Amino acid sequence: MRRTEQRLLILASLVNLASFLIIDLSARGYFSVIGFVIPLALAGIFFGFHFILVKYRPAADQLLLPAAAILTALGVAMIYRLTGGTGALQQTIWVFISLIAAAVVLIKLPNTRVLLRTPLVFMLAGLLLLAAPFLPVIGATINGATLWLRVGPLSLQPAEFAKVVLIIGFAGYLAKHQSQLTFIQRKILGIELPRAKDILPLLIVWAVSLIILVGQRDLGTSLLFFASAVLLLYITTARSSWLVIGFVLLILGGAAATAIFDHVQQRFNIWLDPFADVAGSGFQVVQAIYGFAAGGIFGTGLGKGNSNLVPYAESDFIFAAIAEELGLVGAAAVILLYGLVITKAIKTAAVGRSAGNSLIASGIAIFMFLQVLITVGGVSGALPITGLTTIFLSAGGSSLVASWILIAILFVLQDQDHALSNITTPLSDDQTRAIKL
């Protein structure tokens, strides 16, 4: 009956309700109706998903849903704090849509084998999603980046969904060609590399996706896709040469982007010295740094900080708002929750019954880890800012829906591998796979 998950969800719901009430009392001086309605609605959404898990994926991990739910609920609470009831209500609707999408994956996806059969189809779909913002009429450019599809009041960022399908496409292709990529090598300039026919399809998809993203001025997502592909290749082949090649290309690409794109140069300069232009380009980062300093160890308290002074605090810089009002303790708790989610993905990869399943879980872990690293590093000043959203926390629907779909795929993998572990077979498919020459 998944009792552990149920108890943790009850605790998470109570904490979330308390957060809304504290925000009301501290920031507004009275309790509002919406301050009760939204946390109760979130509790109902998460418990509804819990019962779907009980019925359809009973063997899935019991800590993953509470961790993702707490992060999502905290994001809604901070949006309520920063933008008021309307923004929080909109985000709650996106939470509902996200859990519906995740539930569809749980119920309708019989197993991951159906996803791994056609990797090239998924990779092509990923490229089409990345290129979708270039479409006339519905493609939209916001703040200089062509990342959006806009139909009436509804805006979507298709690159977030491209993450999902490209993870599946890369995992399927790498699993299918793992032996060739690992054991059939040719030396070029002293470096062992796979044959062109084995690696070329992956490199073409990789390069085209990066060209599209650079054309859209979305260099944060470009960095995310590049690093993720390199790490997946390394996990597949266990060859450190991919890490060396990836590092060299990252340095060269970063230098080229800095020289070609003014906004990249500006962000790099802000990272080096945000106080050089406090009232101008460095204002957002400087205000975030002041917020971190004001928060100290235990924070100013929910509703008592000045997080609203940071531009886009509810989206790009929501982690800075959390660090100010919940302090180092609260920020560390958020990082630990992310660590729990990523660790569960890594564990799912480690116990996977097939190379494809392991690579899907590895891809999810890599994407989540890198996105958290890049966003948290950016708002804290440790890395240049990129414009990526903080998964589960930031306002907006595209990232949230895509993230919950990835969580649902993890649930399917966990339940599927648990069922397979009860079936004893002499050799797995991976152990008996022939190498196609």
Protein backbone atom coordinates (compact mmCIF):
# COMPACT_ATOMS: atom_id res chain seq x y z
CA MET A 1 0.00 0.00 0.00
CA ARG A 2 3.08 2.27 -0.08
CA ARG A 3 2.63 3.40 3.53
CA THR A 4 5.99 5.19 3.72
CA GLU A 5 5.13 7.33 0.72
CA GLN A 6 1.69 8.07 2.15
CA ARG A 7 3.07 9.23 5.51
CA LEU A 8 5.71 11.43 3.87
CA LEU A 9 3.07 13.02 1.63
CA ILE A 10 0.95 13.82 4.69
CA LEU A 11 3.99 15.48 6.29
CA ALA A 12 4.80 17.37 3.10
CA SER A 13 1.19 18.60 2.82
CA LEU A 14 1.18 19.87 6.41
CA VAL A 15 4.50 21.67 5.89
CA ASN A 16 3.18 23.24 2.70
CA LEU A 17 -0.01 24.42 4.41
CA ALA A 18 2.07 25.91 7.21
CA SER A 19 4.25 27.69 4.62
CA PHE A 20 1.25 29.39 3.02
CA LEU A 21 -0.16 30.43 6.39
CA ILE A 22 3.20 31.84 7.50
CA ILE A 23 3.52 33.79 4.23
CA ASP A 24 0.02 35.20 4.70
CA LEU A 25 0.69 36.22 8.27
CA SER A 26 4.19 37.65 7.67
CA ALA A 27 3.73 39.40 4.32
CA ARG A 28 0.04 40.33 4.44
CA GLY A 29 -0.95 40.32 8.09
CA TYR A 30 -4.04 38.14 7.62
CA PHE A 31 -5.06 34.66 6.47
CA SER A 32 -6.55 34.52 2.98
CA VAL A 33 -8.89 31.91 1.56
CA ILE A 34 -6.52 31.14 -1.31
CA GLY A 35 -3.78 30.51 1.26
CA PHE A 36 -5.84 27.49 2.38
CA VAL A 37 -7.22 26.45 -1.00
CA ILE A 38 -3.94 26.12 -2.91
CA PRO A 39 -2.08 23.86 -0.41
CA LEU A 40 -5.18 21.69 -0.02
CA ALA A 41 -5.49 21.45 -3.81
CA LEU A 42 -1.82 20.48 -4.07
CA ALA A 43 -2.29 17.82 -1.41
CA GLY A 44 -5.23 16.39 -3.36
CA ILE A 45 -3.21 16.34 -6.58
CA PHE A 46 -0.25 14.55 -5.02
CA PHE A 47 -2.41 12.02 -3.17
CA GLY A 48 -4.34 11.33 -6.38
CA PHE A 49 -1.03 10.53 -8.08
CA HIS A 50 -0.05 8.39 -5.08
CA PHE A 51 -3.15 6.21 -5.53
CA ILE A 52 -2.35 5.81 -9.22
CA LEU A 53 1.11 4.59 -8.22
CA VAL A 54 -0.45 2.15 -5.75
CA LYS A 55 -2.59 0.66 -8.50
CA TYR A 56 -0.30 0.71 -11.53
CA ARG A 57 3.32 0.87 -10.27
CA PRO A 58 3.29 -0.58 -6.74
CA ALA A 59 6.97 -1.56 -6.72
CA ALA A 60 8.29 1.91 -7.59
CA ASP A 61 10.45 3.77 -5.07
CA GLN A 62 8.53 5.35 -2.19
CA LEU A 63 10.81 8.35 -1.52
CA LEU A 64 10.86 9.79 -5.03
CA LEU A 65 7.30 11.16 -5.11
CA PRO A 66 7.49 12.91 -1.70
CA ALA A 67 10.82 14.53 -2.62
CA ALA A 68 9.55 15.83 -5.98
CA ALA A 69 6.26 16.88 -4.37
CA ILE A 70 7.98 18.90 -1.63
CA LEU A 71 10.13 20.73 -4.20
CA THR A 72 7.10 21.46 -6.39
CA ALA A 73 4.98 22.64 -3.45
CA LEU A 74 7.82 24.85 -2.19
CA GLY A 75 8.02 26.40 -5.64
CA VAL A 76 4.30 27.21 -5.57
CA ALA A 77 4.63 28.67 -2.06
CA MET A 78 7.52 30.93 -3.13
CA ILE A 79 5.60 32.03 -6.23
CA TYR A 80 2.68 32.87 -3.90
CA ARG A 81 5.09 34.89 -1.79
CA LEU A 82 6.58 36.75 -4.78
CA THR A 83 3.65 37.24 -7.17
CA GLY A 84 0.52 36.75 -5.06
CA GLY A 85 -2.46 34.46 -5.39
CA THR A 86 -2.92 34.73 -9.16
CA GLY A 87 0.58 33.53 -9.96
CA ALA A 88 0.34 30.71 -7.41
CA LEU A 89 -3.03 29.64 -8.78
CA GLN A 90 -1.63 29.51 -12.31
CA GLN A 91 1.30 27.43 -11.12
CA THR A 92 -1.08 25.07 -9.28
CA ILE A 93 -2.92 24.52 -12.57
CA TRP A 94 0.42 23.64 -14.17
CA VAL A 95 1.11 21.21 -11.31
CA PHE A 96 -2.22 19.54 -12.05
CA ILE A 97 -1.41 19.32 -15.77
CA SER A 98 2.06 17.96 -14.96
CA LEU A 99 0.70 15.20 -12.73
CA ILE A 100 -1.95 14.33 -15.34
CA ALA A 101 0.80 13.94 -17.95
CA ALA A 102 2.85 11.85 -15.53
CA ALA A 103 -0.18 9.68 -14.73
CA VAL A 104 -0.76 9.04 -18.44
CA VAL A 105 2.84 7.78 -18.69
CA LEU A 106 2.33 5.50 -15.68
CA ILE A 107 -0.89 4.02 -17.01
CA LYS A 108 -0.34 3.90 -20.77
CA LEU A 109 3.36 3.06 -21.06
CA PRO A 110 3.50 -0.76 -20.80
CA ASN A 111 7.30 -0.89 -20.58
CA THR A 112 10.33 1.02 -21.78
CA ARG A 113 11.15 -1.51 -24.53
CA VAL A 114 8.60 0.22 -26.78
CA LEU A 115 10.55 3.48 -26.34
CA LEU A 116 13.92 1.94 -27.17
CA ARG A 117 12.93 0.31 -30.46
CA THR A 118 13.04 3.45 -32.60
CA PRO A 119 15.81 5.73 -31.28
CA LEU A 120 16.22 7.65 -34.55
CA VAL A 121 12.52 8.56 -34.51
CA PHE A 122 12.89 10.02 -31.02
CA MET A 123 16.05 11.91 -31.98
CA LEU A 124 14.31 13.37 -35.04
CA ALA A 125 11.31 14.33 -32.89
CA GLY A 126 13.70 16.07 -30.49
CA LEU A 127 15.21 18.11 -33.33
CA LEU A 128 11.75 19.11 -34.57
CA LEU A 129 10.77 20.23 -31.08
CA LEU A 130 13.95 22.28 -30.77
CA ALA A 131 13.31 23.92 -34.14
CA ALA A 132 9.61 24.57 -33.46
CA PRO A 133 10.10 28.17 -32.16
CA PHE A 134 11.28 29.15 -35.67
CA LEU A 135 7.76 28.48 -36.99
CA PRO A 136 6.01 31.58 -38.33
CA VAL A 137 3.11 33.12 -36.40
CA ILE A 138 3.30 30.87 -33.33
CA GLY A 139 7.07 31.13 -32.78
CA ALA A 140 7.93 33.85 -30.26
CA THR A 141 11.09 35.72 -29.26
CA ILE A 142 11.22 36.86 -25.63
CA ASN A 143 14.16 38.78 -24.11
CA GLY A 144 16.20 38.18 -27.25
CA ALA A 145 15.82 34.38 -27.25
CA THR A 146 13.63 32.50 -29.75
CA LEU A 147 12.51 29.71 -27.42
CA TRP A 148 8.74 29.87 -27.28
CA LEU A 149 5.58 28.76 -29.00
CA ARG A 150 2.69 31.12 -28.31
CA VAL A 151 -0.96 30.42 -29.11
CA GLY A 152 -3.19 33.09 -27.58
CA PRO A 153 -2.40 33.38 -23.88
CA LEU A 154 -0.65 29.99 -23.78
CA SER A 155 3.15 29.86 -24.10
CA LEU A 156 5.26 26.71 -24.21
CA GLN A 157 9.00 26.11 -24.37
CA PRO A 158 9.41 23.04 -26.63
CA ALA A 159 13.09 22.60 -25.71
CA GLU A 160 11.95 21.29 -22.32
CA PHE A 161 10.02 18.47 -24.00
CA ALA A 162 12.90 17.90 -26.42
CA LYS A 163 14.91 16.91 -23.35
CA VAL A 164 12.56 14.00 -22.69
CA VAL A 165 12.54 12.59 -26.22
CA LEU A 166 16.28 13.14 -26.78
CA ILE A 167 17.11 11.28 -23.55
CA ILE A 168 15.08 8.34 -24.86
CA GLY A 169 16.57 8.64 -28.36
CA PHE A 170 20.17 8.86 -27.14
CA ALA A 171 19.64 5.99 -24.68
CA GLY A 172 18.08 3.76 -27.33
CA TYR A 173 20.81 4.44 -29.89
CA LEU A 174 23.66 4.02 -27.41
CA ALA A 175 22.19 0.80 -26.03
CA LYS A 176 21.75 -0.61 -29.54
CA HIS A 177 25.31 0.27 -30.59
CA GLN A 178 27.07 -0.07 -27.23
CA SER A 179 29.31 -2.94 -28.30
CA GLN A 180 30.38 -1.27 -31.53
CA LEU A 181 31.05 2.05 -29.80
CA THR A 182 33.05 0.37 -27.03
CA PHE A 183 35.08 -2.34 -28.71
CA ILE A 184 35.49 -1.38 -32.38
CA GLN A 185 37.89 1.54 -32.35
CA ARG A 186 40.21 3.34 -34.75
CA LYS A 187 43.10 5.58 -33.74
CA ILE A 188 43.01 9.15 -34.98
CA LEU A 189 45.83 11.40 -33.77
CA GLY A 190 46.54 8.90 -31.04
CA ILE A 191 42.96 8.91 -29.74
CA GLU A 192 40.78 5.82 -30.08
CA LEU A 193 37.46 6.70 -31.69
CA PRO A 194 34.52 4.59 -32.97
CA ARG A 195 33.92 3.98 -36.65
CA ALA A 196 32.16 6.81 -38.45
CA LYS A 197 29.10 4.69 -39.30
CA ASP A 198 28.59 3.87 -35.61
CA ILE A 199 28.98 7.36 -34.15
CA LEU A 200 27.95 9.59 -37.07
CA PRO A 201 24.13 9.49 -36.58
CA LEU A 202 24.55 10.51 -32.94
CA LEU A 203 27.02 13.27 -33.78
CA ILE A 204 24.73 14.65 -36.50
CA VAL A 205 21.75 14.90 -34.12
CA TRP A 206 24.02 16.35 -31.44
CA ALA A 207 25.53 18.97 -33.77
CA VAL A 208 22.20 19.98 -35.36
CA SER A 209 20.57 20.40 -31.93
CA LEU A 210 23.44 22.64 -30.80
CA ILE A 211 23.25 24.72 -34.01
CA ILE A 212 19.50 25.20 -33.51
CA LEU A 213 19.95 26.22 -29.88
CA VAL A 214 22.77 28.62 -30.71
CA GLY A 215 20.58 30.12 -33.43
CA GLN A 216 17.88 30.64 -30.82
CA ARG A 217 20.43 32.28 -28.48
CA ASP A 218 19.68 29.61 -25.90
CA LEU A 219 23.24 28.88 -24.85
CA GLY A 220 22.22 27.56 -21.43
CA THR A 221 20.29 24.69 -22.96
CA SER A 222 23.12 24.22 -25.49
CA LEU A 223 25.54 23.70 -22.61
CA LEU A 224 23.10 21.31 -20.95
CA PHE A 225 22.67 19.17 -24.09
CA PHE A 226 26.37 19.17 -24.90
CA ALA A 227 27.54 18.09 -21.45
CA SER A 228 24.78 15.50 -21.13
CA ALA A 229 25.67 13.86 -24.46
CA VAL A 230 29.35 13.68 -23.51
CA LEU A 231 28.57 12.09 -20.14
CA LEU A 232 26.16 9.57 -21.70
CA LEU A 233 28.85 8.55 -24.20
CA TYR A 234 31.31 8.11 -21.35
CA ILE A 235 28.85 6.00 -19.33
CA THR A 236 28.13 3.85 -22.39
CA THR A 237 31.74 3.19 -23.39
CA ALA A 238 33.66 3.80 -20.12
CA ARG A 239 36.30 5.55 -22.24
CA SER A 240 37.80 8.66 -20.64
CA SER A 241 38.79 9.99 -24.08
CA TRP A 242 35.21 11.27 -24.46
CA LEU A 243 35.63 13.37 -21.33
CA VAL A 244 38.87 14.84 -22.67
CA ILE A 245 37.32 15.58 -26.09
CA GLY A 246 34.23 17.05 -24.43
CA PHE A 247 36.28 19.29 -22.15
CA VAL A 248 38.39 20.60 -25.04
CA LEU A 249 35.30 21.27 -27.18
CA LEU A 250 33.58 22.97 -24.22
CA ILE A 251 36.51 25.38 -23.76
CA LEU A 252 36.72 26.09 -27.50
CA GLY A 253 32.94 26.50 -27.80
CA GLY A 254 32.80 28.77 -24.77
CA ALA A 255 35.58 30.96 -26.14
CA ALA A 256 33.88 31.15 -29.56
CA ALA A 257 30.48 31.98 -28.02
CA THR A 258 32.07 34.71 -25.90
CA ALA A 259 33.69 36.23 -28.98
CA ILE A 260 30.62 35.97 -31.24
CA PHE A 261 27.66 36.75 -28.96
CA ASP A 262 27.52 40.01 -27.05
CA HIS A 263 25.11 38.69 -24.42
CA VAL A 264 27.45 35.78 -23.66
CA GLN A 265 30.36 38.20 -23.22
CA GLN A 266 28.17 40.32 -20.96
CA ARG A 267 27.17 37.35 -18.81
CA PHE A 268 30.79 36.28 -18.55
CA ASN A 269 31.80 39.78 -17.44
CA ILE A 270 28.97 39.82 -14.88
CA TRP A 271 30.24 36.52 -13.51
CA LEU A 272 33.79 37.86 -13.20
CA ASP A 273 32.72 41.11 -11.52
CA PRO A 274 28.98 41.65 -10.93
CA PHE A 275 29.69 44.84 -8.97
CA ALA A 276 31.26 46.56 -11.96
CA ASP A 277 27.80 47.69 -13.09
CA VAL A 278 25.57 47.40 -10.03
CA ALA A 279 22.75 49.54 -11.41
CA GLY A 280 22.88 48.02 -14.89
CA SER A 281 23.80 44.57 -16.19
CA GLY A 282 24.97 43.27 -12.80
CA PHE A 283 21.85 44.37 -10.88
CA GLN A 284 20.09 40.97 -10.88
CA VAL A 285 23.12 38.99 -9.70
CA VAL A 286 24.12 41.62 -7.13
CA GLN A 287 20.63 41.67 -5.61
CA ALA A 288 20.72 37.85 -5.44
CA ILE A 289 24.10 37.98 -3.67
CA TYR A 290 22.71 40.51 -1.17
CA GLY A 291 19.77 38.13 -0.65
CA PHE A 292 22.11 35.24 0.12
CA ALA A 293 23.98 37.44 2.60
CA ALA A 294 20.77 38.69 4.24
CA GLY A 295 19.48 35.15 4.66
CA GLY A 296 22.44 34.01 6.71
CA ILE A 297 22.13 30.62 8.38
CA PHE A 298 18.41 30.46 9.17
CA GLY A 299 16.96 33.06 6.80
CA THR A 300 14.84 36.15 7.28
CA GLY A 301 11.69 34.03 7.50
CA LEU A 302 9.03 33.31 4.90
CA GLY A 303 7.41 36.56 3.78
CA LYS A 304 9.97 38.76 5.55
CA GLY A 305 12.72 39.11 2.98
CA ASN A 306 13.20 41.46 0.04
CA SER A 307 13.26 38.76 -2.64
CA ASN A 308 10.88 40.80 -4.80
CA LEU A 309 13.77 43.21 -5.48
CA VAL A 310 15.46 40.54 -7.64
CA PRO A 311 14.19 40.64 -11.27
CA TYR A 312 12.56 37.35 -12.32
CA ALA A 313 12.83 36.06 -8.75
CA GLU A 314 9.86 33.74 -9.33
CA SER A 315 11.51 32.01 -12.29
CA ASP A 316 15.24 32.23 -13.03
CA PHE A 317 16.26 33.34 -9.52
CA ILE A 318 13.80 31.49 -7.29
CA PHE A 319 16.62 29.66 -5.50
CA ALA A 320 18.03 33.02 -4.39
CA ALA A 321 14.62 33.91 -2.90
CA ILE A 322 14.56 30.59 -1.02
CA ALA A 323 18.10 31.15 0.28
CA GLU A 324 17.18 34.62 1.55
CA GLU A 325 14.00 33.67 3.38
CA LEU A 326 14.97 30.14 4.51
CA GLY A 327 18.70 30.74 4.87
CA LEU A 328 21.57 28.33 4.38
CA VAL A 329 19.61 25.63 6.19
CA GLY A 330 16.66 25.90 3.82
CA ALA A 331 18.89 26.14 0.72
CA ALA A 332 20.83 23.07 1.85
CA ALA A 333 17.57 21.19 2.42
CA VAL A 334 16.51 21.99 -1.16
CA ILE A 335 19.88 20.77 -2.48
CA LEU A 336 19.51 17.56 -0.44
CA LEU A 337 16.04 16.98 -1.92
CA TYR A 338 17.49 17.38 -5.40
CA GLY A 339 20.26 15.03 -4.36
CA LEU A 340 17.67 12.46 -3.26
CA VAL A 341 15.83 12.63 -6.60
CA ILE A 342 19.07 12.35 -8.58
CA THR A 343 20.35 9.53 -6.36
CA LYS A 344 17.15 7.56 -6.98
CA ALA A 345 17.68 8.00 -10.73
CA ILE A 346 21.30 6.79 -10.38
CA LYS A 347 20.15 3.78 -8.34
CA THR A 348 17.55 2.99 -10.99
CA ALA A 349 20.32 3.06 -13.60
CA ALA A 350 22.58 0.85 -11.48
CA VAL A 351 20.01 -1.92 -11.04
CA GLY A 352 18.58 -1.68 -14.58
CA ARG A 353 17.99 -5.04 -16.22
CA SER A 354 19.02 -3.81 -19.66
CA ALA A 355 21.45 -1.30 -21.11
CA GLY A 356 18.57 0.75 -22.51
CA ASN A 357 16.83 1.07 -19.15
CA SER A 358 20.08 1.98 -17.42
CA LEU A 359 20.91 4.63 -20.00
CA ILE A 360 17.45 6.22 -19.81
CA ALA A 361 17.78 6.50 -16.02
CA SER A 362 21.37 7.74 -16.39
CA GLY A 363 20.22 10.38 -18.88
CA ILE A 364 17.54 11.60 -16.48
CA ALA A 365 20.06 11.78 -13.63
CA ILE A 366 22.59 13.65 -15.79
CA PHE A 367 20.09 16.20 -17.12
CA MET A 368 18.69 16.91 -13.65
CA PHE A 369 22.10 17.13 -12.02
CA LEU A 370 23.50 19.47 -14.66
CA GLN A 371 20.42 21.70 -14.69
CA VAL A 372 20.47 22.08 -10.91
CA LEU A 373 24.24 22.68 -10.96
CA ILE A 374 24.01 25.32 -13.70
CA THR A 375 21.00 27.19 -12.23
CA VAL A 376 22.11 27.14 -8.59
CA GLY A 377 25.66 27.99 -9.62
CA GLY A 378 24.39 30.88 -11.73
CA VAL A 379 22.23 32.55 -9.07
CA SER A 380 24.90 32.12 -6.40
CA GLY A 381 27.65 33.62 -8.55
CA ALA A 382 29.67 30.42 -8.82
CA LEU A 383 28.92 30.12 -12.55
CA PRO A 384 27.77 32.54 -15.28
CA ILE A 385 23.99 32.91 -15.47
CA THR A 386 22.37 30.97 -18.33
CA GLY A 387 18.61 31.58 -18.12
CA LEU A 388 17.81 27.92 -17.39
CA THR A 389 14.91 27.28 -15.03
CA THR A 390 15.28 25.61 -11.64
CA ILE A 391 13.44 22.31 -12.10
CA PHE A 392 10.27 21.82 -10.00
CA LEU A 393 10.64 25.26 -8.37
CA SER A 394 10.49 27.92 -11.09
CA ALA A 395 7.27 29.52 -12.30
CA GLY A 396 6.02 28.27 -15.66
CA GLY A 397 4.64 25.07 -17.07
CA SER A 398 6.98 23.63 -19.72
CA SER A 399 9.83 22.73 -17.39
CA LEU A 400 7.45 21.44 -14.73
CA VAL A 401 5.51 19.16 -17.09
CA ALA A 402 8.72 17.79 -18.64
CA SER A 403 10.28 17.18 -15.21
CA TRP A 404 7.27 15.24 -13.96
CA ILE A 405 7.23 13.15 -17.15
CA LEU A 406 10.83 12.21 -16.41
CA ILE A 407 9.85 11.28 -12.84
CA ALA A 408 7.04 9.10 -14.23
CA ILE A 409 9.50 7.33 -16.55
CA LEU A 410 11.68 6.60 -13.52
CA PHE A 411 8.66 5.05 -11.77
CA VAL A 412 8.00 2.86 -14.82
CA LEU A 413 11.65 1.76 -14.90
CA GLN A 414 11.69 0.94 -11.19
CA ASP A 415 8.47 -1.06 -11.28
CA GLN A 416 9.46 -2.84 -14.49
CA ASP A 417 12.92 -3.82 -13.22
CA HIS A 418 11.47 -5.03 -9.93
CA ALA A 419 9.09 -7.30 -11.84
CA LEU A 420 11.91 -8.61 -14.03
CA SER A 421 14.13 -9.29 -11.01
CA ASN A 422 11.65 -11.94 -9.90
CA ILE A 423 12.12 -13.80 -13.20
CA THR A 424 15.28 -15.90 -13.29
CA THR A 425 16.92 -16.19 -16.70
CA PRO A 426 20.29 -17.78 -17.51
CA LEU A 427 21.55 -14.71 -19.42
CA SER A 428 20.18 -11.27 -20.08
CA ASP A 429 19.80 -9.78 -23.55
CA ASP A 430 22.86 -7.61 -22.98
CA GLN A 431 25.05 -10.60 -22.14
CA THR A 432 24.06 -12.42 -25.33
CA ARG A 433 24.06 -9.46 -27.72
CA ALA A 434 26.11 -10.02 -30.89
CA ILE A 435 28.28 -7.30 -32.29
CA LYS A 436 27.12 -6.31 -35.78
CA LEU A 437 30.10 -5.63 -38.00
